[in-house]
Coordinates of C-alpha atoms in Angstrom, one line a residue:
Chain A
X1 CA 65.4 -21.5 -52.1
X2 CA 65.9 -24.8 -51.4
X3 CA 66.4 -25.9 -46.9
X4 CA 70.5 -26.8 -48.4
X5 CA 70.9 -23.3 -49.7
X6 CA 69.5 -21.6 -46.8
X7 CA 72.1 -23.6 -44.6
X8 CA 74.6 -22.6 -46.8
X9 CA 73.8 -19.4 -46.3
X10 CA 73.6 -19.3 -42.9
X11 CA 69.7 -19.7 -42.1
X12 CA 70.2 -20.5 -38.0
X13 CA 66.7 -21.6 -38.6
X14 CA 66.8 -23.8 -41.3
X15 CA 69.8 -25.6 -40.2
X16 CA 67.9 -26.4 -37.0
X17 CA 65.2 -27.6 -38.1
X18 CA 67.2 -30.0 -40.2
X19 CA 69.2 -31.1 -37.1
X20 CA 66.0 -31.9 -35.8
X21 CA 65.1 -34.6 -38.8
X22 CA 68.5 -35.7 -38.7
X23 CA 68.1 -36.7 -34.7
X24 CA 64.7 -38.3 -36.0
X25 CA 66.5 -40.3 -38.3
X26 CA 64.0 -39.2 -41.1
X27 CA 65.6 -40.6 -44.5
X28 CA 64.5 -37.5 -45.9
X29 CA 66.6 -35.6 -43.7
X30 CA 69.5 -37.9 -44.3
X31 CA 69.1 -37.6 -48.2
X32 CA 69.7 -33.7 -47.4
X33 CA 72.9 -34.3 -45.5
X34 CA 74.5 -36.3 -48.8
X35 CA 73.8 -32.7 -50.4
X36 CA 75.7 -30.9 -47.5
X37 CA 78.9 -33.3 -47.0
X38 CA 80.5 -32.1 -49.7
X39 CA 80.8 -28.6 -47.7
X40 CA 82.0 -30.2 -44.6
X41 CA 85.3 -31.3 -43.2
X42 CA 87.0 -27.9 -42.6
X43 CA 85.6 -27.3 -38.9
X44 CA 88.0 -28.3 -36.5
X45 CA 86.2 -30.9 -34.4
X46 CA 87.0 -30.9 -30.4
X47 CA 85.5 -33.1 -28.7
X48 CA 85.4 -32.4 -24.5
X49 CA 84.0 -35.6 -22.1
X50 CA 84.8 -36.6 -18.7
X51 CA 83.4 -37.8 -14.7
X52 CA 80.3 -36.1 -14.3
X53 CA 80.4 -32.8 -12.4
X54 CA 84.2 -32.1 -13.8
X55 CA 82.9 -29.0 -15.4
X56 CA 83.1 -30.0 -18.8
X57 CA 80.3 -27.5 -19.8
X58 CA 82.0 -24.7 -18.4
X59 CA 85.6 -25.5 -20.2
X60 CA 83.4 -25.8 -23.2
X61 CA 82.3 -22.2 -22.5
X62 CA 85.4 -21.2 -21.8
X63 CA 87.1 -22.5 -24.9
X64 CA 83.8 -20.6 -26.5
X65 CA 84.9 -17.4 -25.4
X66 CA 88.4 -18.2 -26.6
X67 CA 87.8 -18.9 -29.9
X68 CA 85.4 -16.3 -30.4
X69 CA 88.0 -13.9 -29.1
X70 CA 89.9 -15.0 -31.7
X71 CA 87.2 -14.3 -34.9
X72 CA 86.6 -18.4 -35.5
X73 CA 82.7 -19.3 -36.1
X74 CA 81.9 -21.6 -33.6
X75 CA 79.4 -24.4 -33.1
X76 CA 78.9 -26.7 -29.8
X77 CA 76.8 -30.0 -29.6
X78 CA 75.9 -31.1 -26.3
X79 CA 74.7 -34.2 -25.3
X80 CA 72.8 -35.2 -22.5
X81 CA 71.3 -38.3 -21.4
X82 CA 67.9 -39.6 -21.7
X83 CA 65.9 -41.3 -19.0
X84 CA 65.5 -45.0 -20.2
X85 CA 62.3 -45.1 -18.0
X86 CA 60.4 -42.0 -19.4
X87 CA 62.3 -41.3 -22.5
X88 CA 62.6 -37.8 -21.9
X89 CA 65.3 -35.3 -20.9
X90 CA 66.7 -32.1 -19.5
X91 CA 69.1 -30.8 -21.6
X92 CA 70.7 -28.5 -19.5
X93 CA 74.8 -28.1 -20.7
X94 CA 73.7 -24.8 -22.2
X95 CA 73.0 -22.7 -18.9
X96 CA 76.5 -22.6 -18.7
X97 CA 76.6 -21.1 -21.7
X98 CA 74.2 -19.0 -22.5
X99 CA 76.3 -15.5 -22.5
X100 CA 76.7 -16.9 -25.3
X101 CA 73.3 -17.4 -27.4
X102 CA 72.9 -14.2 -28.7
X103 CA 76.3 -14.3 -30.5
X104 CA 76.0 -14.6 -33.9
X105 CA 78.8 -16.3 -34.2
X106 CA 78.1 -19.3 -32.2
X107 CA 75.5 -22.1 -32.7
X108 CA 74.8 -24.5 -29.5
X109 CA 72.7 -27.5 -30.1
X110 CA 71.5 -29.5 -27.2
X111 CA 71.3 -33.5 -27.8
X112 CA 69.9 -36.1 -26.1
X113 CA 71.2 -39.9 -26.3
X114 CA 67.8 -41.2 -27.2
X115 CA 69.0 -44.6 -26.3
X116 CA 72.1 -44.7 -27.8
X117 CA 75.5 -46.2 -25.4
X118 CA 79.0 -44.5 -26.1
X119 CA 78.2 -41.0 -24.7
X120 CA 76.9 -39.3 -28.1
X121 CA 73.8 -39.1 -29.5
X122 CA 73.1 -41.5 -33.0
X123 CA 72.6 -38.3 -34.8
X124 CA 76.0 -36.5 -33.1
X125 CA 78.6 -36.6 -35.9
X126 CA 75.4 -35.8 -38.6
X127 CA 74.6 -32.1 -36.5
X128 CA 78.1 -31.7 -37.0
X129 CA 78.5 -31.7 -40.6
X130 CA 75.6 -29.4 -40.4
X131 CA 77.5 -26.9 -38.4
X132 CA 80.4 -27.5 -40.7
X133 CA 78.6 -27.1 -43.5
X134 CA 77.5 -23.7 -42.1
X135 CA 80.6 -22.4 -41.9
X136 CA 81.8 -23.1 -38.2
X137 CA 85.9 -23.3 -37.8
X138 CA 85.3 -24.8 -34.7
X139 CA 83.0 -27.6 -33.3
X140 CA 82.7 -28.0 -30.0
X141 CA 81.1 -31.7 -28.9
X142 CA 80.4 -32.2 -25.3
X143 CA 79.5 -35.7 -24.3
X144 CA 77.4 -36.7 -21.6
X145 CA 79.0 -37.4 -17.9
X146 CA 81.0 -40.6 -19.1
X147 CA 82.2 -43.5 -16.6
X148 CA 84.7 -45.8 -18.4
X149 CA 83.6 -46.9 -21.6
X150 CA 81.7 -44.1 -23.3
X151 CA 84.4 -43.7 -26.1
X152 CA 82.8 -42.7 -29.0
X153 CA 84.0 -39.1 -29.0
X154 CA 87.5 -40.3 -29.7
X155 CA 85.9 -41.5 -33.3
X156 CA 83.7 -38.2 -33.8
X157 CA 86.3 -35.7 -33.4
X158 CA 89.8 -34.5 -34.4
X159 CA 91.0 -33.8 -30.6
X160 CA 89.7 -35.2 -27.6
X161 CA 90.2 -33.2 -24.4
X162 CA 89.4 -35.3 -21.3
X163 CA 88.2 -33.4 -18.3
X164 CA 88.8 -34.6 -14.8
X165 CA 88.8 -33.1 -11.1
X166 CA 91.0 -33.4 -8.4
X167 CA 89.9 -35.7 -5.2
X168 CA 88.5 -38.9 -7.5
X169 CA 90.7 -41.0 -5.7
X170 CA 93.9 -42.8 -6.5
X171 CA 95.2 -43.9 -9.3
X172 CA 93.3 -47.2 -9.6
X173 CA 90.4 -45.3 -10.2
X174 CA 92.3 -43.6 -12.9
X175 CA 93.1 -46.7 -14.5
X176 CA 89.4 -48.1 -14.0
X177 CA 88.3 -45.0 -15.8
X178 CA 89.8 -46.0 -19.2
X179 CA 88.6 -42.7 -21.1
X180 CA 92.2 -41.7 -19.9
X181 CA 93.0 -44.2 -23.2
X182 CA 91.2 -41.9 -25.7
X183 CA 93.1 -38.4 -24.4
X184 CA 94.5 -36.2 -26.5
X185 CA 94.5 -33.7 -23.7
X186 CA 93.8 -33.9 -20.2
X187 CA 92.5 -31.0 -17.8
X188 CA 92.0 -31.2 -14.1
X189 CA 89.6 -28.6 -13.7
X190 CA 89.2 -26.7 -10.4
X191 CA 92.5 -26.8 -9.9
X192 CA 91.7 -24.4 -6.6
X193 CA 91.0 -27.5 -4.7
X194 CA 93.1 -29.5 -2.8
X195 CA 94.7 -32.7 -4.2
X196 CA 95.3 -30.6 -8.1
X197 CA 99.0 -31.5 -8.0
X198 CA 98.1 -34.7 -7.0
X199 CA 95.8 -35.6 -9.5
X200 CA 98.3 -34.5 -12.1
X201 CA 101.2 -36.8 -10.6
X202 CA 98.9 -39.6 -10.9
X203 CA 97.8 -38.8 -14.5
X204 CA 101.6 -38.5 -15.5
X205 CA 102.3 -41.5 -13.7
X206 CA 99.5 -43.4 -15.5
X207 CA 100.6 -41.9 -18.8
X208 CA 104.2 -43.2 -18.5
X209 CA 103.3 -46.4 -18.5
X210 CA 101.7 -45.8 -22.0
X211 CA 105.1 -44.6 -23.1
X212 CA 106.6 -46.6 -25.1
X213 CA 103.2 -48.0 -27.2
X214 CA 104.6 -44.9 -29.3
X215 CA 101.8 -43.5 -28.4
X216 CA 102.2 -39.2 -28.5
X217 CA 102.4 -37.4 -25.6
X218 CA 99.2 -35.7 -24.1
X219 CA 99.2 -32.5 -22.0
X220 CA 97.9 -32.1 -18.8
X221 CA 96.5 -28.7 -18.4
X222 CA 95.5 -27.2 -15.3
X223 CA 92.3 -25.0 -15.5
X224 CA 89.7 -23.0 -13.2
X225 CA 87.0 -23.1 -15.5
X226 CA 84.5 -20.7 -14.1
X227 CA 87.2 -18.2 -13.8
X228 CA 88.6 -18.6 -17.3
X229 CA 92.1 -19.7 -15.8
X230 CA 94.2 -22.2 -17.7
X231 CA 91.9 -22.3 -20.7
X232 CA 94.6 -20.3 -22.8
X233 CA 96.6 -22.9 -22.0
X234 CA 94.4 -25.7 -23.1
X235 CA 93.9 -23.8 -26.1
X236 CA 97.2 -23.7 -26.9
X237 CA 97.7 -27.3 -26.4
X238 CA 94.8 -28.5 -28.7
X239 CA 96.5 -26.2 -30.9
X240 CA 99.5 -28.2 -30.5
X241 CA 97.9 -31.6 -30.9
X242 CA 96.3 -29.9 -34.2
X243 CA 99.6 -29.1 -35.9
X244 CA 101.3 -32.1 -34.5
X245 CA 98.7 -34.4 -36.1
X246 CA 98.0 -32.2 -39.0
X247 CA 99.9 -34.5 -41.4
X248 CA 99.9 -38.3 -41.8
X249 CA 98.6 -38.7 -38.2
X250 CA 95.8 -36.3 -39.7
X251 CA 94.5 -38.4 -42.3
X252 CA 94.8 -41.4 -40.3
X253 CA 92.3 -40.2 -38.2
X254 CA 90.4 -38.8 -40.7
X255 CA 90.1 -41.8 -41.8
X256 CA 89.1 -43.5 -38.9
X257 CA 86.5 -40.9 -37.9
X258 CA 85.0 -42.0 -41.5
X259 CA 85.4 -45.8 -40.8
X260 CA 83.6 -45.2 -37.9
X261 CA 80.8 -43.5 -39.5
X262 CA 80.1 -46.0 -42.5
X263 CA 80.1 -48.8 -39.7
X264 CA 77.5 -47.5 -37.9
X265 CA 75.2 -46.2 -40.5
X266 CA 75.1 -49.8 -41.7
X267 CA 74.4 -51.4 -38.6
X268 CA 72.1 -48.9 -38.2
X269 CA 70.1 -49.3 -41.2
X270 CA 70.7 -53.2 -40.9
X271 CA 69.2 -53.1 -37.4
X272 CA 66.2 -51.6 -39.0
X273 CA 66.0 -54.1 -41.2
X274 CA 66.3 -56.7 -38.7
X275 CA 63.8 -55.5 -37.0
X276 CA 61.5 -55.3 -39.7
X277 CA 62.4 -59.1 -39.8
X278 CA 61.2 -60.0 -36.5
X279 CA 58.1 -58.0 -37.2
X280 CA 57.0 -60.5 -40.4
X281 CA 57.9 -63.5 -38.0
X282 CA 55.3 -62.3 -35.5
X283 CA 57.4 -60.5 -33.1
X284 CA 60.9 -61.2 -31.1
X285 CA 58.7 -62.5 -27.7
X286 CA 57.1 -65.2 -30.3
X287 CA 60.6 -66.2 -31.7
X288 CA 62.0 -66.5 -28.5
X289 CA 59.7 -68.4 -26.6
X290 CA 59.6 -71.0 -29.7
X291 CA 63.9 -71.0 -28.6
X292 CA 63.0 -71.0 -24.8
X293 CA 60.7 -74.3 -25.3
X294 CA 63.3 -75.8 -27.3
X295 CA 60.7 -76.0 -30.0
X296 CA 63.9 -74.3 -32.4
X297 CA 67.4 -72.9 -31.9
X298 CA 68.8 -69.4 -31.9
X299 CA 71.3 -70.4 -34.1
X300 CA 69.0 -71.8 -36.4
X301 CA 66.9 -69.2 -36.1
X302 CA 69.4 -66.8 -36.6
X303 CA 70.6 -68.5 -39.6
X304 CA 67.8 -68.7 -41.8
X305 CA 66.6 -64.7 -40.7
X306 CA 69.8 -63.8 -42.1
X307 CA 69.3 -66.0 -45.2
X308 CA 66.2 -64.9 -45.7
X309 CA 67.4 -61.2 -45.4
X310 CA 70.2 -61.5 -48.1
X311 CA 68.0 -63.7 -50.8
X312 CA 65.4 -61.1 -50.6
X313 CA 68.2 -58.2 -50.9
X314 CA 68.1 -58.1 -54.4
X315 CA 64.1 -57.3 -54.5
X316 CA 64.7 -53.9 -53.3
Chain B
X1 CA 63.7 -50.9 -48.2
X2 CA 60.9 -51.7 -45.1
X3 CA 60.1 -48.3 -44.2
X4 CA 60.5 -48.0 -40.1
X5 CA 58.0 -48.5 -37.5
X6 CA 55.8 -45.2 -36.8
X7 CA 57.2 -43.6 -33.7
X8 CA 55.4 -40.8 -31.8
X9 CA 57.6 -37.7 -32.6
X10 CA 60.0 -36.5 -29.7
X11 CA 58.8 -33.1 -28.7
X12 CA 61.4 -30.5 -27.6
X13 CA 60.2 -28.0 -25.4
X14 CA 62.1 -24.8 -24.0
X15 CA 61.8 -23.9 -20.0
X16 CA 63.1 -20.6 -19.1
X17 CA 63.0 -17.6 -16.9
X18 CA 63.5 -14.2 -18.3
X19 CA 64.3 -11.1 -16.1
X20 CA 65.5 -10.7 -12.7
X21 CA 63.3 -13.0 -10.3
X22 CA 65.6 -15.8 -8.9
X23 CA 62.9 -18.1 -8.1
X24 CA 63.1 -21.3 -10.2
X25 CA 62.2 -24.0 -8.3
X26 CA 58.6 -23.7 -10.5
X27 CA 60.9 -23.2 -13.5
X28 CA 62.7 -26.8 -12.3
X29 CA 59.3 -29.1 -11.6
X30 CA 57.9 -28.0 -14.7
X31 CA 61.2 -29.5 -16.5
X32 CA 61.3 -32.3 -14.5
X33 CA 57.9 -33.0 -15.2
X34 CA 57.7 -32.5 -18.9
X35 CA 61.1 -34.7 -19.3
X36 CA 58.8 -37.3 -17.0
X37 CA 56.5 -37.2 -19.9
X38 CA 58.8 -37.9 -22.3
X39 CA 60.2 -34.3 -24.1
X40 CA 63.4 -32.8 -24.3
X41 CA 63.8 -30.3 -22.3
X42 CA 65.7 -27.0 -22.8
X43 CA 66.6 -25.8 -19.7
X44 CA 68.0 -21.8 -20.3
X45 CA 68.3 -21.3 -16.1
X46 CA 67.6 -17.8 -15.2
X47 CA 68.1 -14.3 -15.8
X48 CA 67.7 -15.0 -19.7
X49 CA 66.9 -12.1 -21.8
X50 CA 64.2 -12.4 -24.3
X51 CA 66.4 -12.1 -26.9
X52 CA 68.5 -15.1 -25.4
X53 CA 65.2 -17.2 -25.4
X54 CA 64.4 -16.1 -28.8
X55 CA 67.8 -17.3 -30.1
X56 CA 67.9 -20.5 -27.8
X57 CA 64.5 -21.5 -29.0
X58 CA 65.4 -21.4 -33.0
X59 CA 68.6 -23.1 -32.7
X60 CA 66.9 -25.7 -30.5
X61 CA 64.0 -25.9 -32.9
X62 CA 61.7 -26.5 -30.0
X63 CA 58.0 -27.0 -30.4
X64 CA 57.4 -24.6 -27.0
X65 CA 58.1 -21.8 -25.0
X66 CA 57.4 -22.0 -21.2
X67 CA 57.8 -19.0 -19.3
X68 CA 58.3 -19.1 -15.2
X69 CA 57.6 -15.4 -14.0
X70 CA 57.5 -13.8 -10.9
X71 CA 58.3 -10.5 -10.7
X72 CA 55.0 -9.3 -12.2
X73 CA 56.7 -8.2 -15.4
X74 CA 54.5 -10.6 -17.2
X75 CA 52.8 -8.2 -19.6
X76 CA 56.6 -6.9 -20.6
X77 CA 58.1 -9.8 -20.7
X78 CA 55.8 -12.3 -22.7
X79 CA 55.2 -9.9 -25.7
X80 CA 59.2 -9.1 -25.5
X81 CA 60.0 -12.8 -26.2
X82 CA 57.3 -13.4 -28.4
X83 CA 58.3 -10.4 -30.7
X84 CA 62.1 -11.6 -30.4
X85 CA 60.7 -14.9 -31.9
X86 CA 58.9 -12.9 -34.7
X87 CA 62.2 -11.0 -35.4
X88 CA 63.8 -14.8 -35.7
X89 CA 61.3 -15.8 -38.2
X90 CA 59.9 -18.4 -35.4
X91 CA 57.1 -16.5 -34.4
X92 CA 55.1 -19.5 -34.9
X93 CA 56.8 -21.3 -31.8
X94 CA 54.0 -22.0 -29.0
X95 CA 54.7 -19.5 -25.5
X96 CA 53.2 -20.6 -22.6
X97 CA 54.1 -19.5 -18.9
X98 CA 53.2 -19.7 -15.2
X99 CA 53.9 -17.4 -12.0
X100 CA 51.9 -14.9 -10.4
X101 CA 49.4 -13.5 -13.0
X102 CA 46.8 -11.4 -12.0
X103 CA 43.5 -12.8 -13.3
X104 CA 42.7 -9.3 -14.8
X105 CA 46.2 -9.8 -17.2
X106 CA 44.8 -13.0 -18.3
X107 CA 42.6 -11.7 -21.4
X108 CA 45.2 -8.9 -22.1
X109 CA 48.5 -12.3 -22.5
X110 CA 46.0 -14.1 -24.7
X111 CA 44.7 -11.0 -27.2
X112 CA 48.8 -10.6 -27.2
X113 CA 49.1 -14.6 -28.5
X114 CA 50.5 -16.0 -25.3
X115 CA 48.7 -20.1 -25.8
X116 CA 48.1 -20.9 -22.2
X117 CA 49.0 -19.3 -19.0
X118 CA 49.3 -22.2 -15.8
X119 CA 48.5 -20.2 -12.3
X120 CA 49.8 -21.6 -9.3
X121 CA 48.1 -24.8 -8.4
X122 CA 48.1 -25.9 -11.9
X123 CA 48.8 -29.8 -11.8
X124 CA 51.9 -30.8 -14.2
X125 CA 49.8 -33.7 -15.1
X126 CA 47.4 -30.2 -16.5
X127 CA 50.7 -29.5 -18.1
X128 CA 51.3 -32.5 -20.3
X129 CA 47.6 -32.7 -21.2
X130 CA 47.6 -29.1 -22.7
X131 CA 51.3 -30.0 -24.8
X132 CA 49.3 -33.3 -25.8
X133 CA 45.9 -31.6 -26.5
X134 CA 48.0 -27.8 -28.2
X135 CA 51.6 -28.4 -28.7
X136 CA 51.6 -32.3 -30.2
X137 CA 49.0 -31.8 -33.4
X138 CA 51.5 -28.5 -34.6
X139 CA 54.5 -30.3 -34.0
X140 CA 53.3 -33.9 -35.5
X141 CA 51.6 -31.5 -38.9
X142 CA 55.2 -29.7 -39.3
X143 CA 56.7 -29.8 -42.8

């Protein structure tokens, strides 16, 4: 039995141990995931980001519960961040939801960044598919603690649900944090604390100033995460957003979510490539000084790389 | 197409307390330190069952299993986990552990398969050197 049929069949292990290849980027790996997307696109992909500390992990398990409560397969990807000075990384998202791990029905997966900006791992929308493939009717994708611009999520999934906390400050900070833009949902979580009305006045007010764009309204949803209040709510409003966007709105961002894709793979594979380039030239540090002494040019430089890339394109 | 630069592969790693002992501040260095070294770290929290760990550790595909215990359930709790593995069909997953071990318990964790057991004043940099020396080669060989 091939690692493709065991997935399909609902091998926790083999799946796994594929995600793993996929978040090494092995091409093998990859070449098994062309064999898999024809069995993906029926999970409903949610994606949930927001400030650090919001409580994003704990609406995720909430929305766990939920779902499970109501018989749907679930699968969560969470991505935390690795250290750029040692490389490594606690993954810690699951704690919050580890009730959970010994439901059948639910598959977590902790990521880590590995480098990558945007506030997903490279290999995010790839362990995905895998859950998808597997059968999941929901995906859950939790991002890591975003700031302003960590927007990728918006791309990766079919309803973004933007967590935030009362007490951030006023409402230039919620304009300076511009994930409010990607929002298909909001949630101010602990909604126990002082300033929750607040915060939702100044959310409102910052939406109304979108109105107009033709832009579709988002929800705000009030939730206590860690005492499952509200999340019924937010369930029913990514419901909403689902059946509202279902049709043309749907495939547009379908669509997108697949433009998005094919553009990064290539740049991914062309950044390989490019550094493969720098590598015959003796290095980037031995390009640069030559550009540094004013010995060359980066444009020039730059020029005849890429020339020399595209004339030797046809050899492989 | 150029085939990529060989990279060292990223190891993943599970941390974990099973059973009722609340102390984890071990549990946390140890993370702390393997993530310092340059692994992904799993990081369960406390009060996990071993089934929990079991399950945790297959969909995380991690190379390791570090137990922090305790509560002197040690010679319950390591075969419980290890056996949950088994049942998972990732009974070849490496489980290591620290906490209060009784030297006499040692022999009896390692005829059971536990890999290494780290007693208190164990240096994390003796840490990394055993997943280097024991965990690396098995994870760098996989399939």
């Amino acid at each position: 039995m091939s690692r493709i049929d065991e997935i399909l069949a609902g091998n926790e292990r083999a799946a796994a141990r594929l995600m793993r290849d996929l978040d090494d980027r092995l091409p093998s790996a990859i070449a098994e995931l062309r064999l898999l997307y024809p069995h993906t696109g029926r999970a409903r992909v949610i994606g949930v980001t927001g400030n650090p500390g919001a409580g994003k992990s704990t609406v995720v398990d909430g929305l766990i519960e939920r779902y499970r409560g109501a018989g749907k397969r679930v699968g969560v990807v969470a991505v935390d961040p690795t250290s750029p000075f040692t490389g490594g990384a606690i993954l810690g998202d699951r704690i919050r939801m580890q009730r959970h791990a010994t439901d059948p029905g639910v598959f977590i997966r902790s990521l880590a960044t590995r480098g990558h900006l945007g506030g997903l791992s490279r290999s995010t929308c790839d362990v995905v598919s895998v859950l998808d493939a597997m059968g999941c009717d929901v995906v859950l994708v939790e991002t890591v603690g975003v700031g302003q611009d960590e927007i990728d999520v918006m791309a990766a999934t079919d309803t973004t649900v933007v967590v935030t906390v009362p007490g951030l400050g006023d409402d230039i900070q919620a304009i300076k944090a511009g994930i409010l833009e990607i929002a298909d949902v909001l949630v101010v979580n602990k909604a126990d604390r002082e300033g929750a009305d607040r915060a939702v006045r100044d959310l409102l007010h910052m939406l109304e100033l979108r109105h107009g764009s033709g832009a579709r309204e988002v929800e705000i949803v009030k939730t206590i995460a860690l005492r499952g209040d509200g999340l019924e709510l937010l369930v029913a409003a990514i419901d909403r957003h689902r059946v509202e966007t279902a049709g043309a709105d749907g495939r547009e961002r379908g669509r997108r979510r697949a433009a998005a894709q094919l553009a990064e793979l290539i740049e991914e594979g062309l950044a390989e490539v490019t550094r493969a380039a720098f590598v015959e030239r003796g290095g980037i540090d031995a390009l640069a000084d030559d550009i540094a002494a004013r010995r060359t040019d980066p444009y020039g430089v730059a020029h005849e790389i890429i020339a020399a890339l595209l004339s030797g394109a046809h050899r492989r | 197409m150029t085939s990529p630069a060989r990279t060292v592969k990223k190891l993943r790693i599970l941390v974990g307390k099973p059973g009722l002992d609340g102390h984890d501040r071990g549990a946390k260095v140890v993370a702390r330190a393997l993530s310092d070294a340059g692994y992904e770290v799993v990081y369960t929290g406390l009060h996990q069952t071993p089934e929990m760990i079991a399950a945790t550790a297959v969909q995380e595909d991690v190379d390791a299993v570090g137990l922090s215990i305790m509560s002197g359930a040690h010679l319950t709790l390591f075969p419980a986990v290890m056996a949950a593995l088994r049942e998972r069909g990732a009974g070849d997953v490496l489980v290591f552990g620290g906490g209060i071990v009784p030297d006499d318990d040692l022999p009896v964790l390692a005829a059971q398969g536990v890999a290494a057991i780290f007693k208190p004043g164990t240096t994390t940099q003796e840490i990394v050197e055993w997943v280097e020396r024991v965990v690396r080669p098995r994870a760098e060989a996989r399939v």
